[in-house]
Amino acid sequence: MRLISHKLCPYVQRAAIVMLEAGVPFERVDIDLGNKPDWFLAISPLGKTPVLEVDGTALFESQVIAEYLYETAAPALHLTDPLARARQRSWIEFGSTLLNAIAGLYNAPDAAAFEAKRAEIRTKFERIEPEIAGPFFEGEQFRLIDGVWATAMRYFDVIEAKLPLGVTDGLPRTSAWRDRIMQRPSVQAAVSEQYPELLMSFLRARNSELSRLLS
Ligand SMILES: N[C@@H](CCC(=O)N[C@@H](CS)C(=O)NCC(=O)O)C(=O)O
């Protein structure tokens, strides 16, 4: 299998985490989303990463890819109870809105817009706090929901090393969950060792309030 990727893309990381958890071998091909190759546009109707190629068939949308992998390779990550499974998907969607808010944070043009996004992100962590069973979201077992939120936490691990934002401060369940999921080997292996530097360069080049705060 070939995972068409971008070095910083959190949605790619979802697919990578599921494959790493399942021990499925795959080749990762990183592309430049600012200059999409023609071969990529030919297999990706939305022009977005990730795309997973399986025996010549291109799958797109990270949730679809995850579901295919659940069914074929990673049954341990898959919840069998339909209600529990739907609840996990609901909180994965909420995680996607967190990723959108993070993009809003790093693109915020001025201090007021930046603070509004920081507060919105903080509210999302406050909202999920009582839902976390611990040590993982659903309890003892690592699931995709944990991987999804780890891809969002990863931004704050890099940013907060330079600029404390307090997004999870004083939230004991979220803080413990954050520490736990960031230590997961699949989460760590879903990005390259250069990720922190690459992310920092990306953030500094946005010409945004965060770019100025990190420079
Ligand atoms: N809903 C999609 C989102 C994927 C996505 O937004 N990918 C971004 C990179 S992280 C992308 O390819 N952006 C390029 C573009 O929109 O032109 C999924 O879950 O796979």
Short mmCIF file of C-alpha atoms and ligand atoms in Angstrom, two decimals:
data_model
loop_
_atom_site.label_atom_id
_atom_site.label_comp_id
_atom_site.label_asym_id
_atom_site.label_seq_id
_atom_site.Cartn_x
_atom_site.Cartn_y
_atom_site.Cartn_z
CA MET A 1 0.00 0.00 0.00
CA ARG A 2 1.12 3.52 -0.78
CA LEU A 3 0.11 6.46 1.39
CA ILE A 4 0.23 9.73 -0.52
CA SER A 5 1.13 12.24 2.14
CA HIS A 6 2.23 15.67 3.15
CA LYS A 7 4.84 16.01 5.88
CA LEU A 8 2.66 18.17 8.16
CA CYS A 9 -0.85 16.93 7.32
CA PRO A 10 -2.80 15.76 10.41
CA TYR A 11 -5.26 13.78 8.26
CA VAL A 12 -2.40 11.76 6.76
CA GLN A 13 -1.28 11.02 10.31
CA ARG A 14 -4.69 9.42 11.04
CA ALA A 15 -4.17 6.86 8.29
CA ALA A 16 -0.53 6.33 9.26
CA ILE A 17 -1.46 5.76 12.92
CA VAL A 18 -4.02 3.08 12.01
CA MET A 19 -1.51 1.28 9.75
CA LEU A 20 1.24 1.51 12.36
CA GLU A 21 -1.12 0.18 15.06
CA ALA A 22 -2.06 -2.71 12.76
CA GLY A 23 1.54 -3.42 11.77
CA VAL A 24 0.65 -3.06 8.08
CA PRO A 25 3.68 -2.26 5.93
CA PHE A 26 3.24 0.76 3.67
CA GLU A 27 5.25 3.14 1.56
CA ARG A 28 4.85 6.83 2.26
CA VAL A 29 5.16 9.32 -0.59
CA ASP A 30 5.30 12.97 0.51
CA ILE A 31 4.16 15.58 -1.99
CA ASP A 32 4.21 19.37 -2.09
CA LEU A 33 0.61 20.56 -1.72
CA GLY A 34 1.67 23.99 -2.97
CA ASN A 35 2.68 22.39 -6.27
CA LYS A 36 0.53 19.30 -6.72
CA PRO A 37 1.94 16.78 -9.21
CA ASP A 38 -0.29 15.81 -12.14
CA TRP A 39 -0.21 12.12 -11.15
CA PHE A 40 -1.61 13.12 -7.74
CA LEU A 41 -4.43 15.22 -9.23
CA ALA A 42 -5.27 12.28 -11.48
CA ILE A 43 -5.94 9.99 -8.49
CA SER A 44 -7.24 12.56 -5.97
CA PRO A 45 -10.57 14.12 -6.99
CA LEU A 46 -10.45 16.55 -4.03
CA GLY A 47 -6.75 17.33 -4.50
CA LYS A 48 -6.16 16.53 -0.83
CA THR A 49 -3.93 14.23 1.15
CA PRO A 50 -4.19 11.49 2.31
CA VAL A 51 -4.77 9.12 -0.58
CA LEU A 52 -4.19 5.43 0.06
CA GLU A 53 -3.42 3.30 -2.97
CA VAL A 54 -4.37 -0.35 -2.53
CA ASP A 55 -3.65 -2.68 -5.45
CA GLY A 56 -4.07 0.21 -7.89
CA THR A 57 -7.27 1.54 -6.28
CA ALA A 58 -7.07 5.06 -4.84
CA LEU A 59 -8.99 5.69 -1.60
CA PHE A 60 -9.44 9.25 -0.35
CA GLU A 61 -10.82 10.89 2.83
CA SER A 62 -9.06 9.82 6.03
CA GLN A 63 -12.19 8.40 7.71
CA VAL A 64 -12.92 6.19 4.70
CA ILE A 65 -9.32 5.00 4.67
CA ALA A 66 -9.49 4.26 8.40
CA GLU A 67 -12.68 2.27 7.97
CA TYR A 68 -11.17 0.21 5.16
CA LEU A 69 -8.15 -0.51 7.36
CA TYR A 70 -10.38 -1.46 10.32
CA GLU A 71 -12.17 -3.98 8.18
CA THR A 72 -9.08 -5.48 6.62
CA ALA A 73 -6.18 -5.09 9.02
CA ALA A 74 -6.92 -3.39 12.32
CA PRO A 75 -9.96 -4.98 13.96
CA ALA A 76 -8.60 -4.18 17.44
CA LEU A 77 -9.04 -0.47 16.71
CA HIS A 78 -12.61 -0.99 15.63
CA LEU A 79 -15.47 -0.80 18.12
CA THR A 80 -18.04 -3.54 17.64
CA ASP A 81 -20.97 -1.88 19.39
CA PRO A 82 -22.71 0.39 16.82
CA LEU A 83 -23.60 3.08 19.35
CA ALA A 84 -20.06 3.22 20.76
CA ARG A 85 -18.70 3.29 17.21
CA ALA A 86 -20.98 6.16 16.23
CA ARG A 87 -20.05 8.06 19.39
CA GLN A 88 -16.38 7.66 18.50
CA ARG A 89 -17.06 9.03 15.01
CA SER A 90 -18.94 11.98 16.52
CA TRP A 91 -15.95 12.95 18.66
CA ILE A 92 -13.63 12.41 15.68
CA GLU A 93 -15.73 15.01 13.82
CA PHE A 94 -15.39 17.32 16.81
CA GLY A 95 -11.61 16.71 16.56
CA SER A 96 -11.76 17.84 12.93
CA THR A 97 -13.36 21.13 14.04
CA LEU A 98 -10.45 21.51 16.46
CA LEU A 99 -8.06 21.16 13.51
CA ASN A 100 -9.99 23.89 11.66
CA ALA A 101 -9.73 26.13 14.73
CA ILE A 102 -5.96 25.48 14.86
CA ALA A 103 -5.68 26.62 11.22
CA GLY A 104 -7.65 29.73 12.27
CA LEU A 105 -5.18 30.28 15.11
CA TYR A 106 -2.06 30.10 12.98
CA ASN A 107 -3.61 32.29 10.27
CA ALA A 108 -5.12 34.91 12.65
CA PRO A 109 -3.97 38.29 11.31
CA ASP A 110 -3.92 40.25 14.59
CA ALA A 111 -3.90 39.90 18.37
CA ALA A 112 -7.70 40.08 18.75
CA ALA A 113 -8.37 37.35 16.17
CA PHE A 114 -5.61 35.24 17.70
CA GLU A 115 -7.07 35.49 21.20
CA ALA A 116 -10.57 34.63 19.88
CA LYS A 117 -9.21 31.43 18.28
CA ARG A 118 -7.16 30.56 21.36
CA ALA A 119 -10.31 30.88 23.49
CA GLU A 120 -12.33 28.79 20.99
CA ILE A 121 -9.70 26.03 21.17
CA ARG A 122 -9.63 26.15 24.96
CA THR A 123 -13.45 25.78 24.99
CA LYS A 124 -13.19 22.66 22.82
CA PHE A 125 -10.79 21.06 25.29
CA GLU A 126 -13.12 22.03 28.16
CA ARG A 127 -15.99 20.43 26.25
CA ILE A 128 -14.23 17.08 25.76
CA GLU A 129 -12.78 16.95 29.31
CA PRO A 130 -15.73 15.09 30.96
CA GLU A 131 -16.01 12.66 28.03
CA ILE A 132 -12.53 11.16 28.54
CA ALA A 133 -12.70 7.83 30.36
CA GLY A 134 -8.91 7.51 30.76
CA PRO A 135 -6.28 6.47 30.24
CA PHE A 136 -7.51 6.60 26.61
CA PHE A 137 -10.71 8.25 25.40
CA GLU A 138 -12.80 5.08 25.58
CA GLY A 139 -10.87 3.43 28.43
CA GLU A 140 -8.05 0.91 28.35
CA GLN A 141 -7.78 0.52 24.58
CA PHE A 142 -6.14 2.94 22.14
CA ARG A 143 -8.56 3.80 19.31
CA LEU A 144 -8.57 6.08 16.29
CA ILE A 145 -10.20 8.88 18.34
CA ASP A 146 -7.00 8.98 20.43
CA GLY A 147 -4.87 9.19 17.30
CA VAL A 148 -7.02 11.98 15.86
CA TRP A 149 -6.75 14.15 18.96
CA ALA A 150 -3.01 13.39 19.18
CA THR A 151 -2.56 14.97 15.74
CA ALA A 152 -4.11 18.15 17.15
CA MET A 153 -2.14 18.00 20.45
CA ARG A 154 1.05 17.75 18.38
CA TYR A 155 0.62 21.37 17.26
CA PHE A 156 0.45 22.51 20.87
CA ASP A 157 3.48 20.44 21.92
CA VAL A 158 5.52 22.36 19.33
CA ILE A 159 3.94 25.80 19.85
CA GLU A 160 3.75 25.68 23.66
CA ALA A 161 7.46 24.80 23.91
CA LYS A 162 7.99 28.45 22.85
CA LEU A 163 4.72 30.16 23.66
CA PRO A 164 2.46 28.88 26.48
CA LEU A 165 -1.17 29.04 25.34
CA GLY A 166 -2.75 27.25 28.31
CA VAL A 167 -5.14 25.28 26.11
CA THR A 168 -5.21 22.23 28.41
CA ASP A 169 -4.03 23.80 31.71
CA GLY A 170 -6.20 22.91 34.70
CA LEU A 171 -8.03 20.15 32.78
CA PRO A 172 -6.79 17.01 34.57
CA ARG A 173 -8.33 14.37 32.28
CA THR A 174 -7.32 16.13 29.10
CA SER A 175 -3.79 16.80 30.41
CA ALA A 176 -3.27 13.14 31.41
CA TRP A 177 -4.78 11.99 28.09
CA ARG A 178 -2.53 14.39 26.18
CA ASP A 179 0.61 12.98 27.90
CA ARG A 180 -0.50 9.41 27.33
CA ILE A 181 -1.42 9.63 23.65
CA MET A 182 1.68 11.62 22.71
CA GLN A 183 3.81 8.75 24.06
CA ARG A 184 2.09 6.16 21.88
CA PRO A 185 4.69 4.70 19.45
CA SER A 186 2.27 4.85 16.48
CA VAL A 187 1.59 8.54 17.17
CA GLN A 188 5.30 9.31 17.40
CA ALA A 189 6.09 7.36 14.21
CA ALA A 190 3.33 9.05 12.20
CA VAL A 191 5.59 12.04 11.49
CA SER A 192 9.29 12.37 10.66
CA GLU A 193 11.94 13.52 13.13
CA GLN A 194 12.04 16.85 11.30
CA TYR A 195 8.37 17.55 12.07
CA PRO A 196 8.94 20.12 14.88
CA GLU A 197 11.35 22.19 12.74
CA LEU A 198 9.16 21.90 9.65
CA LEU A 199 6.08 22.96 11.60
CA MET A 200 7.92 25.87 13.19
CA SER A 201 9.11 27.09 9.75
CA PHE A 202 5.58 26.74 8.39
CA LEU A 203 4.08 28.70 11.32
CA ARG A 204 6.70 31.47 11.12
CA ALA A 205 6.03 31.92 7.40
CA ARG A 206 2.27 32.55 7.77
CA ASN A 207 2.67 36.34 8.20
CA SER A 208 0.16 36.02 11.04
CA GLU A 209 -0.01 37.03 14.68
CA LEU A 210 1.38 33.60 15.66
CA SER A 211 4.25 34.03 13.15
CA ARG A 212 5.19 37.27 14.92
CA LEU A 213 4.87 35.75 18.40
CA LEU A 214 7.13 32.82 17.43
CA SER A 215 9.81 34.88 15.66
N1 LIG B 1 -11.53 15.64 4.96
C1 LIG B 1 -10.21 15.34 4.47
C2 LIG B 1 -9.29 16.50 4.80
C3 LIG B 1 -7.91 16.34 4.16
C4 LIG B 1 -7.19 17.68 4.06
O1 LIG B 1 -7.74 18.76 4.38
N2 LIG B 1 -5.93 17.63 3.60
C5 LIG B 1 -5.17 18.86 3.39
C6 LIG B 1 -3.76 18.75 3.98
S1 LIG B 1 -3.77 18.43 5.71
C7 LIG B 1 -4.96 19.09 1.92
O2 LIG B 1 -4.68 18.17 1.18
N3 LIG B 1 -5.07 20.35 1.49
C8 LIG B 1 -4.77 20.72 0.13
C9 LIG B 1 -5.86 21.50 -0.51
O3 LIG B 1 -6.96 21.61 0.09
O4 LIG B 1 -5.64 22.01 -1.61
C10 LIG B 1 -9.73 14.03 5.10
O5 LIG B 1 -10.19 13.70 6.21
O6 LIG B 1 -8.94 13.31 4.47
#
